[in-house]
XYZ file of C-alpha atoms in Angstrom:
661
model
C -146.286 164.169 247.213
C -145.897 161.000 249.826
C -148.893 159.557 249.397
C -151.897 159.270 247.548
C -155.000 157.643 247.938
C -153.923 155.049 245.744
C -150.958 154.853 247.398
C -152.520 154.942 250.789
C -154.896 152.347 250.052
C -152.385 149.411 249.161
C -150.321 150.466 252.677
C -153.163 149.937 254.363
C -153.690 146.332 252.649
C -150.414 145.824 253.166
C -150.233 146.518 257.044
C -153.362 144.172 257.295
C -151.817 141.263 256.366
C -148.809 141.581 259.132
C -148.888 139.979 262.081
C -149.028 141.960 265.313
C -150.897 144.756 263.804
C -154.274 145.504 264.709
C -156.737 146.110 261.830
C -158.922 149.153 261.461
C -161.215 147.903 263.035
C -159.507 148.142 266.532
C -161.362 150.442 269.169
C -159.049 150.489 272.068
C -157.170 153.416 273.057
C -153.935 151.570 272.300
C -149.997 153.530 272.936
C -147.473 152.682 270.719
C -144.246 153.124 271.191
C -141.171 154.143 268.213
C -137.251 153.726 269.699
C -135.679 153.788 265.578
C -132.162 153.509 268.441
C -133.435 149.585 268.953
C -131.368 146.795 267.491
C -134.257 144.465 266.305
C -138.515 145.780 265.964
C -140.877 144.420 268.416
C -145.136 144.465 268.206
C -144.663 148.649 269.712
C -145.268 148.132 273.040
C -142.593 149.411 275.615
C -141.374 146.427 276.430
C -141.145 145.677 272.473
C -140.719 148.632 270.374
C -141.173 149.511 266.819
C -138.133 150.810 265.252
C -138.139 152.623 262.005
C -140.514 155.081 260.331
C -141.417 151.636 258.113
C -143.548 149.865 260.671
C -144.812 152.910 261.894
C -146.170 154.358 258.517
C -147.737 151.051 257.503
C -149.431 151.476 260.129
C -153.159 152.731 260.403
C -153.821 154.150 264.014
C -157.474 155.149 265.708
C -159.178 157.871 267.634
C -157.370 158.345 271.151
C -154.126 156.356 270.056
C -150.598 157.857 271.226
C -147.618 157.346 269.133
C -144.955 158.236 271.137
C -140.977 158.103 270.293
C -138.463 157.400 272.343
C -136.478 160.414 273.775
C -132.824 161.488 272.971
C -133.124 158.511 269.472
C -133.171 160.034 266.207
C -135.394 158.533 263.076
C -134.220 158.914 259.514
C -136.415 159.326 256.943
C -139.874 160.750 256.732
C -142.674 159.938 259.493
C -146.091 159.575 257.512
C -149.140 157.990 260.309
C -152.269 157.100 258.958
C -155.492 156.946 260.698
C -157.539 159.989 261.982
C -158.917 160.490 265.450
C -162.307 161.906 266.283
C -163.587 164.863 268.402
C -162.689 164.263 271.680
C -160.625 161.254 271.009
C -157.361 162.911 268.787
C -154.598 160.631 268.060
C -151.526 161.767 269.639
C -147.426 162.276 268.779
C -145.450 162.740 271.087
C -142.363 161.673 272.923
C -141.758 158.961 275.957
C -138.835 157.840 278.790
C -136.613 159.774 280.995
C -134.707 162.830 280.493
C -135.152 166.166 278.846
C -133.604 165.136 275.085
C -136.178 164.874 272.777
C -137.357 162.278 270.112
C -135.872 163.512 266.956
C -137.262 162.663 263.266
C -134.111 163.579 261.060
C -135.699 163.802 257.001
C -133.612 161.421 254.774
C -131.686 164.094 251.885
C -131.023 161.008 249.468
C -134.976 159.860 249.595
C -137.627 161.544 246.961
C -138.959 162.913 250.088
C -140.109 166.680 250.596
C -140.694 166.769 254.442
C -139.603 164.512 257.772
C -143.059 164.647 259.420
C -145.641 164.781 256.686
C -149.240 163.861 257.856
C -151.588 163.625 254.603
C -155.286 163.699 255.037
C -155.395 162.730 258.158
C -157.028 164.565 261.040
C -157.749 165.302 264.478
C -154.227 164.332 265.880
C -152.005 166.581 268.334
C -148.302 166.906 268.058
C -146.033 167.336 270.897
C -142.536 167.295 272.184
C -140.644 166.356 269.153
C -137.146 167.705 267.444
C -137.501 167.647 263.998
C -135.030 168.105 260.815
C -134.067 167.692 257.119
C -130.403 169.144 256.693
C -129.819 168.775 253.036
C -125.840 169.914 251.921
C -126.895 168.999 248.621
C -125.775 171.833 246.115
C -129.092 171.578 244.250
C -131.873 172.597 246.390
C -135.456 171.267 246.102
C -138.712 171.229 248.479
C -138.029 170.760 251.718
C -140.130 170.736 254.736
C -140.015 169.782 258.945
C -143.551 169.492 259.360
C -146.333 169.153 256.100
C -149.449 168.762 257.317
C -151.660 168.417 254.226
C -155.172 168.165 252.831
C -156.125 167.419 249.135
C -159.915 166.930 248.107
C -161.449 165.175 251.357
C -164.884 164.044 250.585
C -166.422 166.640 253.368
C -163.618 169.174 252.471
C -162.799 169.735 256.289
C -159.654 168.573 257.665
C -160.497 169.297 261.601
C -158.104 169.682 265.060
C -154.457 170.194 264.324
C -152.313 171.191 267.448
C -148.809 171.394 267.286
C -147.247 172.707 270.994
C -143.600 172.512 271.752
C -142.439 171.118 268.989
C -138.679 172.399 267.421
C -137.772 172.421 264.125
C -134.628 173.736 262.615
C -132.193 172.882 260.092
C -134.605 172.567 256.958
C -132.819 172.917 253.829
C -134.981 173.961 251.305
C -134.871 175.380 248.435
C -136.043 179.342 247.620
C -140.452 178.923 246.832
C -142.929 178.885 249.296
C -143.256 175.513 249.271
C -140.131 174.927 251.237
C -140.593 175.620 254.972
C -140.542 174.717 259.312
C -144.051 174.038 259.543
C -146.814 174.185 257.233
C -150.188 173.730 256.691
C -151.176 172.758 252.971
C -154.289 172.194 251.556
C -153.475 170.683 248.052
C -156.366 169.290 245.080
C -157.833 170.795 242.515
C -161.599 168.880 242.449
C -163.173 169.313 245.699
C -163.076 172.611 248.268
C -161.676 172.031 250.700
C -159.882 173.704 254.054
C -158.362 173.286 257.628
C -160.730 174.229 260.281
C -159.203 174.442 264.357
C -155.821 174.759 263.660
C -153.209 175.353 266.676
C -149.069 175.937 266.624
C -148.319 176.816 269.942
C -144.651 177.851 271.670
C -142.730 175.689 269.093
C -139.143 176.412 268.053
C -138.244 176.903 264.481
C -134.972 178.182 263.452
C -132.418 178.041 260.344
C -135.178 177.004 257.975
C -135.485 177.979 254.288
C -138.067 179.351 252.843
C -140.581 180.023 254.687
C -140.868 179.496 258.854
C -144.569 178.748 260.060
C -147.459 178.926 257.434
C -150.492 177.498 255.807
C -151.057 177.845 252.133
C -153.655 176.635 249.560
C -155.072 176.225 245.827
C -158.771 177.094 246.866
C -157.571 180.554 246.944
C -158.884 183.356 243.907
C -161.717 185.789 244.340
C -162.055 189.310 242.789
C -159.582 191.096 245.714
C -156.816 188.403 244.912
C -156.641 189.664 241.456
C -156.325 187.534 238.470
C -152.540 186.292 238.928
C -151.078 182.667 240.473
C -153.067 181.266 237.261
C -156.780 182.675 239.022
C -157.418 184.495 235.946
C -161.486 185.075 236.178
C -161.783 182.146 238.625
C -163.567 182.311 241.850
C -162.968 179.432 243.798
C -161.789 181.048 247.200
C -162.507 179.221 250.730
C -161.227 179.909 254.144
C -159.556 178.139 256.082
C -160.552 178.841 259.803
C -159.799 178.650 263.768
C -156.244 178.800 262.562
C -153.951 180.196 265.620
C -150.047 180.953 265.762
C -149.356 181.656 269.329
C -146.699 181.744 271.629
C -143.899 180.465 269.057
C -140.130 181.781 267.776
C -139.303 181.802 264.616
C -135.700 182.432 263.513
C -132.738 182.609 260.691
C -135.362 181.671 257.719
C -133.965 182.129 254.441
C -137.402 184.185 253.971
C -140.625 185.373 255.448
C -141.337 184.551 259.247
C -145.042 183.341 259.506
C -147.926 183.996 256.682
C -151.505 183.336 257.023
C -153.009 182.708 253.625
C -156.972 182.577 252.568
C -158.382 182.761 256.140
C -160.921 184.248 258.395
C -160.407 185.461 261.753
C -156.729 184.225 262.012
C -154.917 184.810 264.701
C -151.277 185.197 265.328
C -150.061 186.135 268.579
C -147.423 186.635 271.611
C -144.735 185.081 268.987
C -141.193 186.384 268.505
C -139.915 186.384 265.182
C -136.151 187.826 264.155
C -133.147 187.566 261.989
C -135.904 186.896 259.294
C -134.695 186.805 255.341
C -131.097 186.342 256.326
C -130.639 184.698 253.201
C -130.823 185.743 249.249
C -135.136 183.899 248.978
C -136.746 187.248 246.973
C -139.111 189.869 248.544
C -139.938 188.682 252.713
C -141.084 190.155 255.915
C -141.730 189.235 259.340
C -145.233 188.375 259.880
C -147.595 188.906 257.349
C -151.622 188.025 255.996
C -152.333 187.809 252.421
C -155.819 187.137 250.357
C -157.912 186.964 254.095
C -160.519 188.440 255.741
C -160.312 189.967 259.144
C -156.807 188.465 260.629
C -155.605 189.560 263.546
C -151.500 189.938 264.153
C -150.921 191.031 267.948
C -148.562 190.945 271.201
C -145.910 189.815 268.623
C -142.186 191.117 268.542
C -140.804 191.468 265.175
C -136.702 192.741 264.731
C -133.663 192.464 263.036
C -135.808 191.538 259.071
C -133.227 191.984 256.008
C -133.843 193.766 253.611
C -131.407 192.427 250.549
C -131.787 195.065 248.191
C -133.909 198.318 247.062
C -136.455 196.131 245.221
C -137.494 193.572 248.249
C -139.617 194.133 251.431
C -137.945 193.599 254.967
C -140.620 194.758 256.973
C -141.957 194.047 260.537
C -145.462 193.299 259.045
C -147.636 193.393 256.074
C -151.406 193.784 255.426
C -150.714 192.464 251.854
C -153.161 191.832 248.728
C -157.101 190.398 248.965
C -157.315 191.109 252.488
C -160.400 192.215 254.118
C -160.569 193.765 258.005
C -157.050 193.027 259.145
C -156.087 194.339 262.617
C -152.172 194.436 263.621
C -151.808 195.961 267.184
C -150.337 195.498 270.249
C -147.054 194.872 268.510
C -142.997 195.516 269.211
C -141.036 196.458 266.152
C -137.469 197.726 265.877
C -134.402 197.279 263.724
C -136.076 196.151 260.578
C -134.240 197.177 257.672
C -137.378 197.755 255.592
C -139.631 199.301 258.484
C -142.136 198.951 260.496
C -145.437 197.936 258.033
C -146.611 197.801 254.064
C -149.506 198.273 252.684
C -149.933 196.171 249.181
C -153.334 196.147 248.101
C -151.604 196.975 244.287
C -149.127 194.337 244.517
C -151.309 191.689 242.503
C -152.574 191.820 239.077
C -156.407 193.761 239.804
C -155.882 192.897 243.287
C -156.959 195.365 246.211
C -157.274 194.767 250.151
C -159.589 197.012 252.364
C -159.648 198.674 255.644
C -156.367 197.220 257.517
C -156.036 198.449 261.204
C -153.373 199.457 262.777
C -153.116 200.383 265.700
C -150.947 200.679 269.424
C -147.800 199.528 268.044
C -144.811 200.556 269.062
C -141.736 201.223 266.019
C -138.343 202.149 266.807
C -135.060 202.108 265.297
C -137.012 200.675 262.240
C -135.314 201.776 258.854
C -135.594 202.291 255.132
C -139.455 203.509 255.668
C -141.783 203.658 258.538
C -144.898 202.903 256.269
C -144.479 201.371 252.871
C -147.796 202.329 250.846
C -148.850 200.194 247.736
C -152.325 200.338 247.631
C -155.307 200.211 250.073
C -158.686 200.809 250.672
C -160.066 203.050 254.170
C -157.155 201.754 256.423
C -156.824 203.275 259.861
C -153.740 204.036 260.726
C -153.928 205.662 264.929
C -152.135 205.405 268.416
C -148.868 204.421 266.857
C -145.498 205.429 268.591
C -142.425 205.732 266.308
C -138.975 206.743 267.392
C -136.713 207.387 264.362
C -132.894 208.226 266.256
C -130.546 211.002 265.223
C -129.045 210.165 262.183
C -131.794 208.103 260.441
C -132.904 208.549 256.945
C -135.728 206.579 257.081
C -139.003 208.269 255.971
C -142.524 208.227 258.283
C -144.220 207.272 254.701
C -142.661 206.084 251.055
C -145.208 205.888 248.282
C -145.553 203.064 246.079
C -148.214 202.216 242.949
C -151.837 202.144 243.718
C -154.120 204.498 246.084
C -153.674 204.180 249.635
C -156.879 205.488 251.307
C -155.470 205.904 254.773
C -156.067 207.508 258.051
C -153.589 208.381 260.225
C -154.667 209.745 263.584
C -153.659 210.055 267.116
C -149.960 209.482 265.891
C -146.484 209.681 268.048
C -143.630 210.599 265.191
C -140.367 211.493 267.440
C -138.273 211.786 264.107
C -134.756 212.466 264.986
C -133.461 211.876 261.331
C -133.974 213.116 258.176
C -136.925 211.048 256.390
C -140.217 212.425 255.071
C -142.526 212.118 253.116
C -141.497 210.331 249.190
C -142.181 207.927 246.387
C -140.450 205.213 245.709
C -139.383 203.037 242.522
C -140.475 206.060 239.900
C -144.537 207.026 242.222
C -144.209 210.629 243.777
C -145.567 210.683 247.231
C -149.546 211.462 247.221
C -150.942 213.686 250.066
C -154.508 213.119 249.101
C -153.984 209.311 250.411
C -153.795 210.245 253.530
C -155.529 212.433 256.614
C -154.297 213.428 259.309
C -155.984 214.086 263.014
C -154.049 215.098 265.693
C -150.782 213.339 265.310
C -147.867 214.577 266.929
C -144.445 215.435 265.163
C -141.713 216.212 266.925
C -137.833 216.641 265.558
C -137.481 217.032 261.694
C -140.422 218.707 260.218
C -140.087 218.807 256.166
C -141.766 220.475 253.573
C -144.568 218.609 252.802
C -145.132 217.524 256.682
C -149.352 216.604 256.838
C -151.383 219.932 257.148
C -152.480 217.763 260.798
C -155.771 220.985 261.958
C -154.803 218.881 265.302
C -151.266 218.769 265.113
C -148.903 218.823 268.089
C -144.945 219.520 267.543
C -143.937 219.987 271.127
C -141.553 217.608 272.289
C -143.572 214.139 273.611
C -141.594 214.314 277.127
C -140.692 210.196 276.278
C -139.267 208.438 279.478
C -136.522 207.257 277.994
C -136.175 207.724 273.989
C -133.642 205.144 272.672
C -134.238 202.914 274.704
C -134.599 199.009 274.549
C -137.639 198.428 276.656
C -141.220 199.387 275.284
C -141.928 201.314 278.449
C -138.862 203.796 277.607
C -141.035 204.642 275.147
C -144.001 205.599 277.977
C -145.247 209.229 278.021
C -143.678 211.286 281.194
C -145.436 213.636 283.471
C -146.851 216.808 281.222
C -146.157 215.349 278.168
C -147.719 217.748 275.525
C -149.231 214.340 273.989
C -151.483 213.995 277.137
C -154.704 214.236 276.033
C -154.295 215.518 272.622
C -155.426 212.647 270.857
C -158.324 212.117 268.522
C -161.498 209.660 269.361
C -161.882 206.591 266.924
C -164.615 204.672 267.259
C -164.283 200.779 268.244
C -160.460 201.502 269.717
C -159.653 198.270 271.537
C -160.092 199.509 274.547
C -157.035 199.321 275.870
C -153.592 200.282 275.190
C -150.312 198.587 274.292
C -149.556 198.167 278.303
C -153.240 196.911 279.097
C -154.580 200.607 280.094
C -158.029 201.297 279.406
C -158.460 203.725 276.419
C -161.207 206.970 276.292
C -164.085 205.569 274.600
C -165.237 209.348 274.908
C -163.201 211.728 276.462
C -159.885 212.387 273.842
C -156.666 210.174 274.411
C -153.401 210.626 274.608
C -151.172 210.750 271.450
C -149.309 207.609 271.078
C -149.173 203.645 271.892
C -149.986 204.597 275.720
C -152.834 205.945 277.813
C -150.717 207.675 280.666
C -153.463 210.148 281.532
C -156.580 209.710 283.246
C -159.878 210.138 282.266
C -163.801 210.224 283.273
C -165.747 209.006 280.387
C -169.305 210.531 282.121
C -167.472 213.987 282.444
C -166.725 214.458 278.422
C -168.823 215.341 275.620
C -168.823 213.459 272.532
C -165.700 214.947 270.263
C -166.314 216.586 267.151
C -165.560 214.318 264.374
C -164.821 216.711 261.890
C -161.622 218.273 261.626
C -161.268 221.807 260.070
C -164.937 222.185 260.031
C -164.326 225.917 259.491
C -160.989 225.677 257.708
C -158.994 227.620 259.907
C -156.572 225.916 259.347
C -155.477 227.490 256.091
C -155.497 224.474 254.076
C -157.797 221.935 252.692
C -156.444 218.956 254.814
C -158.197 216.413 255.633
C -161.141 217.362 252.983
C -160.531 215.556 249.714
C -161.204 217.719 246.905
C -163.092 216.222 243.871
C -163.696 218.612 240.961
C -163.313 223.118 241.245
C -162.168 223.309 245.542
C -159.974 225.958 246.883
C -160.341 227.891 250.143
C -161.779 230.989 250.246
C -160.781 233.911 252.711
C -163.384 236.726 251.256
C -166.036 235.190 251.549
C -166.170 233.067 255.162
C -169.109 233.026 257.069
C -166.845 233.325 260.588
C -163.390 233.376 260.527
C -161.143 233.613 258.075
C -161.584 230.922 255.344
C -165.266 228.875 254.130
C -164.602 226.391 250.949
C -165.673 227.426 247.372
C -166.842 224.513 245.570
C -168.063 224.970 241.857
C -168.922 225.306 239.252
C -171.396 221.759 239.420
C -170.065 219.610 239.998
C -167.741 219.299 242.367
C -167.522 218.884 245.790
C -165.137 219.373 248.773
C -165.052 215.796 251.292
C -164.506 214.208 254.048
C -164.361 210.671 255.845
C -165.204 211.285 259.868
C -165.568 208.555 262.611
C -168.613 207.428 264.049
C -170.589 204.832 266.059
C -172.340 202.355 265.085
C -176.178 202.079 265.918
C -175.994 206.114 266.663
C -177.962 209.432 265.437
C -176.249 212.193 264.550
C -176.320 216.038 263.300
C -174.785 217.782 260.258
C -175.052 221.119 260.385
C -173.022 223.940 258.833
C -173.438 226.881 256.803
C -173.851 227.784 253.236
C -174.940 229.498 250.125
C -174.592 229.941 246.218
C -172.961 233.128 244.573
C -175.618 232.552 241.899
C -179.498 232.737 241.982
C -180.284 229.095 240.020
C -177.205 227.415 242.040
C -177.823 224.451 244.521
C -175.142 223.565 247.513
C -175.886 220.441 249.355
C -174.259 219.770 253.094
C -174.710 215.986 253.108
C -173.470 212.802 254.836
C -173.338 209.404 253.062
C -172.006 205.727 253.305
C -173.098 205.555 257.187
C -174.906 202.550 257.001
C -175.105 199.246 254.602
C -176.885 199.864 251.964
C -175.403 203.486 251.135
C -177.875 205.393 252.335
C -177.874 209.496 252.448
C -179.001 212.534 253.424
C -178.655 216.596 252.613
C -179.204 219.894 253.596
C -180.021 222.138 250.468
C -179.088 225.930 249.591
C -180.417 228.215 246.662
C -180.113 231.116 248.548
C -176.879 233.658 248.316
C -176.572 234.282 251.512
C -175.627 231.966 254.622
C -178.417 230.459 256.129
C -177.678 227.543 258.350
C -178.802 223.983 257.447
C -178.592 220.443 259.095
C -179.418 216.833 258.838
C -179.941 214.239 261.317
C -178.698 210.085 260.118
C -178.652 206.922 261.723
C -175.367 205.109 261.295
C -175.496 201.262 260.380
C -175.191 198.362 262.961
C -171.327 197.532 261.566
C -170.049 201.415 260.798
C -167.830 203.199 262.023
C -167.118 205.997 259.088
C -169.322 208.120 257.350
C -167.943 210.543 254.536
C -169.708 213.809 254.595
C -169.457 216.261 251.262
C -170.181 220.062 250.341
C -171.319 219.340 247.159
C -172.232 221.939 243.991
C -174.377 220.135 242.917
C -176.087 222.269 240.028
C -176.227 225.640 238.389
C -173.417 227.851 237.395
C -172.897 229.612 239.926
C -170.162 228.439 243.131
C -171.083 227.264 246.137
C -169.333 227.743 250.049
C -169.436 225.859 252.837
C -168.446 226.757 256.763
C -168.534 226.032 259.690
C -169.135 222.337 259.385
C -169.683 220.129 262.420
C -171.261 216.479 263.039
C -173.341 216.393 266.846
C -174.085 213.068 268.544
C -177.793 213.524 268.936
C -178.489 211.876 272.883
């Protein structure tokens, strides 16, 4: 590290003795000037600027001050300014002078420093217009950073307000560890729980850096969902970084990852472009991803040409990694990535998990290796995405690794003109029971294990210009069978990839575009139960627990019913619901032997885990129903047909859920 508190105290004391340097008691905002090309150092005025980083680093800046670097001049070494701004009076680091050339800060590879610009234990800083580089041609690499903003054991535990705007970071030749970055916000220390609040990195360019592009990290990272790795054991010390925004940046030619969010709450990563990622052999990497965070939103990004350097590496555009809750990945454009579109990696850490990832309204075109690499996830929803796999592709739609990946896929458009299907990876088998399917379109290749989707569409989707290079090429032409054939999803975001409104009641179009018109007031709410009459000839999307089979002889209507039992056995299905809404679950049920009892019920529809059921004990079919009201945050519920007791079988048929006005 550049400076710790003891060293900082010494420098401040020395600064007080320097002639012409204001003391820490100064309150009038001042503009200070640095021109490293000047022959001699002055008093920091524009007429007589400082000419060395050492002079700047010995100064204590006050709220509202400006530190201005001369355009076209290069400063070699580490810029490590001191002092903090206050709310409404941040300290600004920017450029001065004529022309468009940026001022350059170039790290010195001969020094012991790890960053070209290092803000340590300061807050309320805004940085603009700089060019930052740390070239190092040494044969032995070590940690290098372009811009490192670091806080450790702050007395109040929070470092507040940092803006990085229109900064160019390039040629940072670090080692293969994730401590080396173009730009990183780092929380270190082990005694006082500390976090960043209000961080904005925008409109900046990061190119040719090793290992990572734009990231944050922290030592305060341990909680049960993160598992016991990374030295966590049974420790729980997770502290979220808040109001973290990475917007409108371009990241390219990285040795490793592009953009990474760690240990954050409601972080926002949007309108970024990441390409030529993982260009050098530096472990497993992805374009944009999040880990150990709650409610990260990744949206409106374009990611392409992420490399996958070996069979064991990642190489995909996006990743909801382990320790996450409620990640949202939407409105992104992914193409030509060696490792595919998406990774679920909830089971990638020792004892780890991830829950509730939502992936919607994304376009994936000509991604390779696999579209979804499923390595553990709980209760994911993947809907209204458009996937184009060109002729000659061998890319599987789903490739499954270790762990259970409980995922509902609905309204997705798979134009699979290659030969890939659904497979395992690394000695693991594809587990179809992990996935439920509803109203997806499958066009082109139909492998033997294609999902049994009760609302499946298999006709040509009639894309405008499949194989084109613009997202509009994958819109739905007039007469597309994908129009109006999707599945209704509560809290569906309200708009498609192009910004058009999507139905809240009527059936939407399949894929990332809502092309057809609709009038929600004219549509009855759709029945969220799929295959409620079991007429698809398969159990999907029902999940079996114990003895569960389709029965072709004992149906209430049609050709099939579901038979469960003997006790205890159940068929269950997760359905989509709306918050604070009352529903009626209904259906027909019977038992095969007196003394047996069958339940048709619903559970997990509110925060306290309530359940309600209709009971059947007669050997002839009877109608039964029960009502339930969802909780304030509910988006799903679980319905079940359950052989509760006795030695006989139970039968359910014509199961339905309707909204009660």
